[in-house]
């Protein structure tokens, strides 16, 4: 998710819980549903889809708003606010999308093509400086020039032909573009209401109108709880299976476990030793995700080069992390060591069906001897004592990982000092946007279903100040020269990953998350996604006893 994250989102982890978008199946009518109690590992920061920062934002916004397309329980795209899949021109650059006639906002206004045009133009307007504007800039015609202040916002390649017809022009063919439209950045906004609220829009649950399965209640910024209520104005409300979902922010797995055992949580995220201890529990479930944990390595902080500008130091750190030990003994929730930026099971070669991770192979595997060799080279260039700051979020899971990395790297590399700082997620993400950090242990989920969603994180202009002309050229070739040559495009993306992760150690990949939870046996409809919002809530429900 971000490039914040230049790639916020991507946005793990998370956790709340739950489910896939409507697959067209009717909600079970035989049993009544009961209110659900779910958890989030961090605070909700905003209800303005333009300002989204993190996974809780993406999850809640995908519950309260609806884009043109959504994901079913198998991660396949399905029409949402759009009534059918897009009509795409032969050159792959023009999309014509028809909207549903019966879609409404929670204030009874119709949802129209103009709502999408307004939201996307608001997103790319350079005066706003929104984190996820890069998704618009990377795809839509003239967006990059608008973002740079070289063209007017009105020149963006999106146009409401009429109330139910949206035309989108791309700067070049993007085979993944439809999947981008499931991400909150591309959700609509009601211009009249947004402008009426001004700077207050999205800061409380009352200062928003909704077009999704739920409305939000009882929330303002800094609150640690909120409620989702079934949206009676939603066009498909008959298939929304829960009437009410209550959320609480729970940052420690031990607290989550206690709340679950007391019946105050229906789904509790467990990690580390607690996950190990509960694997035989009949309520234990483990779900695969496409979320990776990784370390951003920032090369310039407050206009001054950091030690991480040194490639030998970056390689020493990357090769000196024993991912197997970290994943099996510290994370210990079923997650897997990851040896590349593109996660396993996320996307396959469109011609052969071979998984990207399998075809690209393992990059930067643990090698103590090589790590020490690079460390000695780094010390010759930087001095015998090197100090780095490591920032983590205050989620207990990430604090524990950070402490393990701090201890193991200091032990392996003599003369290295790592200062660990745990901060609230929003604070940490904002500091990362400002490049005010050395190292940042964080998570990422792809924004859309293509390797370039993750690989774009290292394109020149990112918030970690990594710049590599060869890497940029490979991504440009994949996006432009080979946009319609799927075989060459695929090989070029594999080469780009190797250049960024192994040849130059632009960032350090740690693990691929497996989401481990304790789940009330009455809960149905749980499903995770590999891109866009990691969880959707439309189909989740709890059967009444």
XYZ file of C-alpha atoms in Angstrom:
545
model
C 0.000 0.000 0.000
C 1.514 3.280 -0.104
C 4.345 4.838 -1.066
C 4.078 6.453 2.187
C 4.114 4.762 1.956
C 5.452 6.575 -2.252
C 3.769 3.616 -2.376
C 1.189 4.084 0.905
C -0.640 2.329 1.137
C 1.151 -0.919 0.478
C -1.104 -0.375 3.310
C 0.121 -5.301 7.351
C -1.010 -5.245 9.802
C -4.074 -4.713 10.519
C -6.320 -6.229 12.001
C -9.710 -6.158 12.226
C -11.277 -8.674 10.407
C -12.925 -9.605 7.570
C -14.789 -10.316 4.556
C -15.029 -10.303 0.814
C -17.265 -8.101 -1.267
C -20.612 -9.342 -2.504
C -20.355 -12.270 -4.840
C -24.017 -11.973 -5.717
C -25.112 -14.549 -3.173
C -28.085 -13.694 -1.020
C -27.488 -13.331 2.697
C -28.607 -16.346 4.683
C -32.191 -15.818 5.724
C -32.598 -18.839 7.957
C -30.873 -17.251 10.945
C -30.830 -13.766 12.366
C -27.511 -11.968 12.729
C -26.085 -10.423 15.878
C -23.853 -7.336 16.349
C -20.136 -8.001 15.812
C -17.220 -6.788 17.892
C -13.997 -6.385 15.906
C -10.567 -4.925 16.579
C -8.146 -2.646 14.801
C -4.414 -2.596 15.646
C -4.278 1.189 15.243
C -6.464 4.263 15.133
C -8.678 5.314 12.255
C -7.185 8.571 10.962
C -9.764 9.902 8.483
C -13.005 9.234 6.601
C -11.851 11.325 3.647
C -10.844 8.815 0.968
C -8.430 11.397 -0.474
C -6.412 11.497 2.749
C -6.188 7.777 3.566
C -2.992 6.770 5.356
C -3.165 3.223 6.639
C -4.928 -0.144 6.622
C -7.647 0.718 9.156
C -8.515 3.706 6.962
C -8.684 1.507 3.846
C -10.822 -1.136 5.559
C -13.335 1.279 7.047
C -13.483 3.424 3.914
C -14.152 0.360 1.762
C -17.024 -0.488 4.104
C -18.498 3.014 4.041
C -17.861 3.957 0.404
C -17.981 2.063 -2.856
C -15.843 2.444 -5.938
C -16.567 1.357 -9.465
C -15.306 -2.176 -8.826
C -14.831 -4.411 -5.801
C -13.339 -7.826 -4.981
C -15.241 -11.055 -4.495
C -14.170 -13.811 -2.111
C -11.626 -15.097 -4.665
C -10.034 -11.681 -5.298
C -11.770 -11.403 -8.659
C -12.996 -7.975 -9.740
C -16.755 -7.487 -9.854
C -18.918 -4.455 -10.703
C -19.827 -2.313 -7.704
C -20.928 1.278 -8.378
C -20.371 0.347 -12.021
C -23.062 -1.915 -13.426
C -20.703 -3.849 -15.698
C -17.027 -4.312 -16.492
C -15.433 -1.466 -18.485
C -15.412 -1.148 -22.234
C -11.732 -0.804 -23.192
C -10.474 0.637 -26.478
C -8.314 -1.493 -28.752
C -5.156 0.422 -27.788
C -5.920 -0.100 -24.083
C -5.932 3.631 -23.328
C -9.618 4.551 -23.103
C -12.078 3.074 -20.577
C -15.804 3.708 -20.804
C -17.656 2.766 -17.625
C -21.415 2.651 -17.062
C -22.735 3.338 -13.546
C -25.781 1.908 -11.811
C -28.902 4.072 -11.995
C -30.043 3.133 -8.461
C -26.881 3.995 -6.479
C -27.439 6.681 -3.808
C -25.561 8.594 -1.158
C -26.763 8.340 2.426
C -28.357 11.816 2.043
C -30.467 10.544 -0.917
C -28.382 12.248 -3.617
C -27.754 9.995 -6.634
C -24.216 8.663 -7.172
C -23.127 9.960 -10.567
C -20.134 9.892 -12.875
C -19.455 13.494 -11.840
C -18.775 12.268 -8.272
C -15.871 10.200 -9.576
C -14.560 12.977 -11.819
C -14.614 15.402 -8.870
C -12.852 13.011 -6.466
C -10.065 12.157 -8.913
C -9.429 15.797 -9.804
C -9.355 16.661 -6.115
C -6.840 13.859 -5.567
C -4.396 15.040 -8.240
C -4.625 18.772 -7.484
C -1.054 19.678 -6.415
C -2.292 22.216 -3.856
C -3.671 19.322 -1.785
C -0.497 17.212 -1.673
C -2.330 13.937 -1.026
C -0.185 10.861 -0.337
C -1.911 8.566 -2.807
C -2.015 11.042 -5.687
C 0.790 8.984 -7.232
C -1.776 6.331 -8.211
C -3.580 8.889 -10.366
C -0.299 10.340 -11.657
C 0.963 6.888 -12.645
C -2.080 6.004 -14.710
C -4.376 8.753 -16.006
C -3.605 11.010 -18.980
C -2.050 14.377 -18.049
C -2.111 13.571 -14.318
C 1.664 13.656 -13.956
C 1.845 17.084 -15.573
C -1.012 18.352 -13.382
C 0.716 17.054 -10.259
C 3.861 18.955 -11.279
C 1.880 22.175 -11.791
C 2.413 22.165 -15.547
C -1.243 21.691 -16.529
C -4.646 22.611 -15.169
C -6.617 20.122 -13.072
C -9.426 20.400 -15.624
C -7.165 18.715 -18.198
C -7.146 15.390 -16.316
C -8.138 12.500 -18.580
C -11.455 11.768 -16.856
C -14.865 13.028 -17.953
C -18.475 12.473 -16.903
C -20.147 12.023 -20.294
C -23.523 11.926 -18.538
C -24.784 10.951 -15.078
C -24.171 7.243 -15.691
C -21.183 7.287 -18.075
C -17.553 7.892 -17.092
C -14.761 8.094 -19.663
C -11.173 7.611 -18.540
C -8.123 8.157 -20.740
C -4.781 6.640 -19.709
C -1.341 7.970 -20.592
C -0.401 4.473 -21.780
C -1.985 1.042 -21.692
C -2.166 -0.304 -18.133
C -3.272 -3.964 -18.110
C -3.976 -3.724 -14.372
C -5.982 -0.477 -14.417
C -9.372 -1.995 -13.585
C -7.908 -3.437 -10.379
C -6.670 0.052 -9.414
C -10.288 1.193 -9.360
C -11.030 -1.028 -6.335
C -8.684 1.096 -4.200
C -10.156 3.905 -2.010
C -8.182 6.602 -3.858
C -10.595 6.122 -6.765
C -13.817 6.158 -4.732
C -16.353 8.929 -5.457
C -17.043 12.038 -3.383
C -20.194 14.162 -3.227
C -18.848 17.554 -4.297
C -21.688 19.635 -2.866
C -21.404 18.004 0.563
C -17.591 18.021 0.643
C -17.451 21.721 -0.164
C -20.144 22.472 2.421
C -18.048 20.755 5.137
C -14.773 22.334 4.034
C -11.808 21.341 6.192
C -14.136 19.470 8.565
C -14.984 16.875 5.915
C -13.918 13.379 7.008
C -12.877 14.443 10.522
C -15.985 13.009 12.222
C -18.539 10.388 11.257
C -21.236 13.081 11.038
C -19.300 15.208 8.544
C -19.511 12.644 5.744
C -22.080 11.154 3.367
C -21.664 7.514 2.408
C -22.417 5.405 -0.668
C -21.185 2.024 0.588
C -22.642 -0.920 2.535
C -22.304 0.858 5.909
C -22.405 4.272 7.488
C -20.043 5.208 10.327
C -21.227 6.392 13.728
C -19.659 7.582 16.994
C -16.248 8.544 15.630
C -14.081 11.640 15.588
C -10.334 11.870 15.165
C -8.340 10.420 18.103
C -11.248 8.126 19.106
C -10.306 4.520 19.846
C -13.693 3.060 18.896
C -16.398 3.503 16.269
C -19.488 1.774 14.874
C -20.554 0.673 11.412
C -24.290 0.629 10.745
C -25.980 -0.948 7.729
C -26.648 1.742 5.104
C -30.327 1.559 4.231
C -29.732 3.765 1.161
C -27.148 1.398 -0.317
C -28.278 -0.059 -3.643
C -27.379 -3.633 -2.583
C -28.347 -3.366 1.093
C -30.322 -6.628 0.888
C -26.986 -8.452 0.616
C -25.257 -6.628 3.497
C -25.260 -9.292 6.162
C -24.578 -7.348 9.386
C -26.729 -4.614 10.859
C -24.006 -3.317 13.159
C -20.256 -3.768 13.680
C -18.440 -2.261 16.646
C -14.703 -1.568 16.492
C -12.160 -1.115 19.271
C -8.472 -0.259 18.854
C -6.433 -3.046 20.479
C -2.657 -2.810 20.064
C -1.456 -5.738 22.191
C -2.117 -9.383 21.305
C -2.403 -10.303 24.988
C -5.164 -7.714 25.459
C -6.941 -9.007 22.367
C -6.777 -12.567 23.698
C -8.272 -11.544 27.046
C -11.082 -9.624 25.359
C -11.832 -12.603 23.123
C -11.952 -15.008 26.062
C -14.274 -12.597 27.897
C -16.619 -12.493 24.903
C -15.889 -8.827 24.189
C -14.215 -9.525 20.817
C -15.471 -11.809 18.068
C -12.118 -11.868 16.290
C -8.758 -11.391 18.007
C -5.413 -11.117 16.249
C -2.717 -13.245 17.893
C 1.011 -13.214 17.209
C 4.244 -14.715 18.482
C 4.025 -17.060 21.439
C 0.265 -16.525 21.765
C -0.236 -17.733 18.201
C 1.895 -20.809 18.912
C 0.009 -21.594 22.105
C -3.391 -21.365 20.430
C -2.817 -23.388 17.265
C -4.788 -26.312 18.679
C -7.604 -24.026 19.821
C -10.755 -24.831 17.781
C -11.283 -21.066 17.358
C -7.820 -20.598 15.790
C -7.695 -19.645 12.103
C -4.799 -18.607 9.901
C -5.324 -16.725 6.648
C -2.758 -16.073 3.893
C -2.172 -12.465 2.838
C -0.063 -10.579 0.302
C 1.212 -8.232 2.988
C 4.943 -8.027 3.528
C 6.949 -6.649 6.431
C 10.018 -4.734 5.320
C 12.496 -2.069 6.377
C 12.699 1.218 4.525
C 16.241 2.498 4.304
C 16.322 6.290 4.082
C 19.385 7.801 2.398
C 18.754 11.487 3.151
C 17.245 12.930 6.332
C 16.647 16.654 6.869
C 18.706 17.404 3.756
C 21.673 15.472 5.106
C 22.861 12.091 3.828
C 22.393 9.233 6.289
C 24.881 6.354 6.638
C 22.411 4.318 4.555
C 23.550 6.172 1.457
C 26.382 3.633 1.634
C 25.508 0.547 -0.410
C 27.886 -1.693 1.531
C 26.082 -0.826 4.769
C 22.675 -1.548 3.222
C 23.894 -4.940 1.990
C 25.456 -5.792 5.355
C 22.137 -5.127 7.089
C 20.077 -7.000 4.489
C 22.302 -10.089 4.479
C 22.660 -10.045 8.267
C 19.005 -10.704 9.107
C 18.164 -14.335 9.809
C 14.600 -14.275 8.512
C 13.953 -17.932 9.303
C 14.749 -17.379 12.980
C 12.833 -14.105 13.135
C 9.713 -15.555 11.518
C 9.699 -18.894 13.339
C 10.697 -17.743 16.815
C 9.665 -14.095 17.096
C 6.728 -13.545 14.753
C 5.661 -17.181 15.156
C 2.170 -16.806 13.702
C 2.505 -18.907 10.569
C 4.029 -16.084 8.511
C 6.751 -16.933 5.991
C 10.249 -15.551 5.393
C 10.141 -13.517 2.180
C 13.035 -13.215 -0.247
C 11.760 -10.609 -2.676
C 9.477 -7.579 -2.862
C 6.622 -9.361 -4.653
C 4.842 -11.766 -2.336
C 4.132 -15.411 -3.030
C 0.692 -16.219 -4.422
C -0.076 -12.624 -5.398
C 0.351 -12.648 -9.173
C 1.347 -15.210 -11.796
C 2.972 -15.068 -15.214
C -0.013 -14.309 -17.494
C 1.382 -16.651 -20.143
C 2.642 -19.647 -18.134
C 0.791 -19.335 -14.833
C 4.035 -19.593 -12.821
C 4.000 -17.513 -9.639
C 6.190 -14.386 -9.728
C 8.043 -15.338 -6.552
C 8.811 -18.818 -7.876
C 10.057 -17.497 -11.207
C 12.091 -14.629 -9.713
C 13.694 -16.837 -7.048
C 15.126 -15.982 -3.625
C 16.962 -12.675 -3.242
C 19.231 -11.594 -0.355
C 19.118 -14.750 1.752
C 20.796 -14.716 5.179
C 24.575 -14.974 4.850
C 26.578 -14.092 7.956
C 29.959 -14.195 6.228
C 28.909 -11.930 3.353
C 27.210 -9.558 5.791
C 30.452 -9.199 7.759
C 32.429 -8.641 4.560
C 30.157 -5.786 3.516
C 30.220 -4.457 7.109
C 33.991 -4.160 7.058
C 33.827 -2.333 3.728
C 31.200 0.014 5.143
C 33.325 0.775 8.222
C 36.305 1.685 6.024
C 34.115 4.271 4.326
C 32.016 5.457 7.296
C 34.125 4.813 10.383
C 34.266 2.045 12.991
C 31.123 3.114 14.853
C 27.844 3.562 13.001
C 24.587 4.630 14.646
C 21.159 4.230 13.063
C 17.630 4.991 14.246
C 14.981 2.299 13.730
C 11.383 3.502 13.820
C 8.492 1.076 14.379
C 4.794 1.510 15.093
C 3.589 1.031 18.656
C 1.673 -2.106 17.694
C 3.103 -4.744 20.059
C 3.839 -7.039 17.132
C 6.159 -4.517 15.457
C 7.814 -3.433 18.686
C 8.751 -7.061 19.302
C 10.136 -7.459 15.777
C 12.070 -4.204 16.129
C 13.647 -5.288 19.414
C 14.728 -8.599 17.871
C 16.264 -6.870 14.834
C 18.018 -4.355 17.060
C 19.584 -7.066 19.217
C 20.593 -9.461 16.444
C 22.147 -6.833 14.154
C 24.086 -5.158 16.962
C 25.408 -8.572 18.005
C 26.416 -9.546 14.468
C 27.945 -6.252 13.348
C 30.502 -4.911 15.891
C 30.386 -1.131 16.177
C 26.732 -0.851 15.098
C 24.282 0.939 17.404
C 20.556 0.897 16.644
C 18.258 3.276 18.539
C 14.707 1.900 18.560
C 11.682 4.235 18.684
C 8.035 3.057 18.765
C 5.439 5.637 17.678
C 1.687 5.712 16.949
C 1.082 4.561 13.381
C -0.142 7.911 12.044
C 2.833 9.733 13.578
C 5.288 7.217 12.124
C 3.727 7.365 8.667
C 3.785 11.157 8.666
C 7.468 11.163 9.643
C 8.155 8.719 6.837
C 6.441 11.044 4.350
C 8.809 13.774 5.472
C 11.813 11.385 5.199
C 12.510 12.050 8.877
C 13.902 8.624 9.802
C 16.842 6.309 9.136
C 15.141 2.908 9.091
C 11.416 2.219 9.321
C 9.997 -1.259 9.965
C 6.561 -1.239 8.386
C 4.161 -3.309 6.303
C 2.945 -3.103 2.726
C 0.010 -4.544 0.821
C -0.218 -3.968 -2.956
C -2.670 -1.297 -4.058
C -3.571 -3.215 -7.218
C -2.887 -6.619 -8.744
C 0.417 -6.183 -10.517
C 4.105 -6.472 -9.471
C 4.697 -2.841 -10.363
C 2.382 -1.774 -7.523
C 5.139 -2.813 -5.115
C 8.171 -2.171 -7.325
C 7.160 1.467 -7.831
C 8.148 2.076 -4.202
C 11.794 2.420 -5.261
C 11.246 4.559 -8.334
C 13.155 7.857 -8.138
C 11.241 10.442 -6.109
C 10.350 8.152 -3.208
C 10.406 9.099 0.477
C 13.514 7.038 1.230
C 15.652 8.904 -1.327
C 16.684 5.815 -3.268
C 17.504 6.637 -6.870
C 18.797 4.217 -9.487
C 18.741 5.101 -13.189
C 18.933 1.447 -14.257
C 16.001 0.531 -12.000
C 13.928 3.450 -13.309
C 14.688 2.457 -16.907
C 13.502 -1.113 -16.293
C 10.229 0.091 -14.784
C 9.752 2.561 -17.624
C 10.297 -0.207 -20.168
C 7.732 -2.399 -18.394
C 5.211 0.461 -18.302
C 5.770 1.887 -21.763
C 7.923 -0.095 -24.184
C 6.455 -3.482 -23.241
C 3.013 -2.384 -22.014
C 1.285 -4.725 -24.456
C 4.018 -7.391 -24.715
C 3.166 -9.476 -21.654
C 6.172 -11.818 -21.878
C 8.813 -9.085 -22.156
C 7.022 -6.974 -19.558
C 7.095 -9.865 -17.081
C 10.827 -10.534 -17.562
C 11.572 -6.828 -17.214
C 9.717 -6.639 -13.884
C 11.710 -9.634 -12.588
C 14.936 -7.890 -13.614
C 13.826 -4.678 -11.886
C 13.124 -6.486 -8.623
C 16.585 -8.078 -8.670
C 18.227 -4.699 -9.326
C 16.411 -2.966 -6.486
C 16.463 -5.690 -3.820
C 19.655 -7.674 -4.450
C 22.044 -5.623 -6.548
C 21.609 -2.386 -4.600
C 19.667 -3.326 -1.409
C 17.200 -0.473 -1.798
C 15.050 -1.916 0.988
C 15.124 -4.981 3.214
C 12.341 -7.514 2.857
C 11.524 -9.503 6.008
C 8.399 -11.654 5.802
C 5.018 -12.346 4.246
C 2.197 -12.158 6.726
C -0.101 -14.997 7.611
C -2.988 -13.567 9.575
C -3.588 -15.624 12.709
C -6.753 -15.008 14.684
C -9.072 -16.454 17.259
C -12.530 -16.326 15.754
C -15.957 -16.797 17.312
C -17.518 -19.937 15.818
C -20.668 -17.956 14.973
C -18.733 -15.719 12.545
C -19.162 -16.381 8.829
C -17.922 -14.682 5.686
C -14.319 -14.037 6.708
C -12.042 -13.335 3.760
C -8.767 -11.505 3.183
C -7.645 -9.833 -0.034
C -4.218 -9.592 -1.624
C -4.620 -6.011 -2.865
C -6.741 -2.900 -2.315
C -8.221 -3.036 1.209
C -6.870 -6.169 2.925
C -10.335 -6.870 4.323
C -13.873 -6.031 3.251
C -16.883 -6.114 5.556
C -19.905 -6.367 3.287
C -20.434 -10.116 3.698
C -19.334 -10.771 7.273
C -21.964 -11.694 9.828
C -22.476 -13.344 13.187
C -25.308 -15.815 13.584
C -27.584 -15.317 16.552
C -27.713 -18.246 18.916
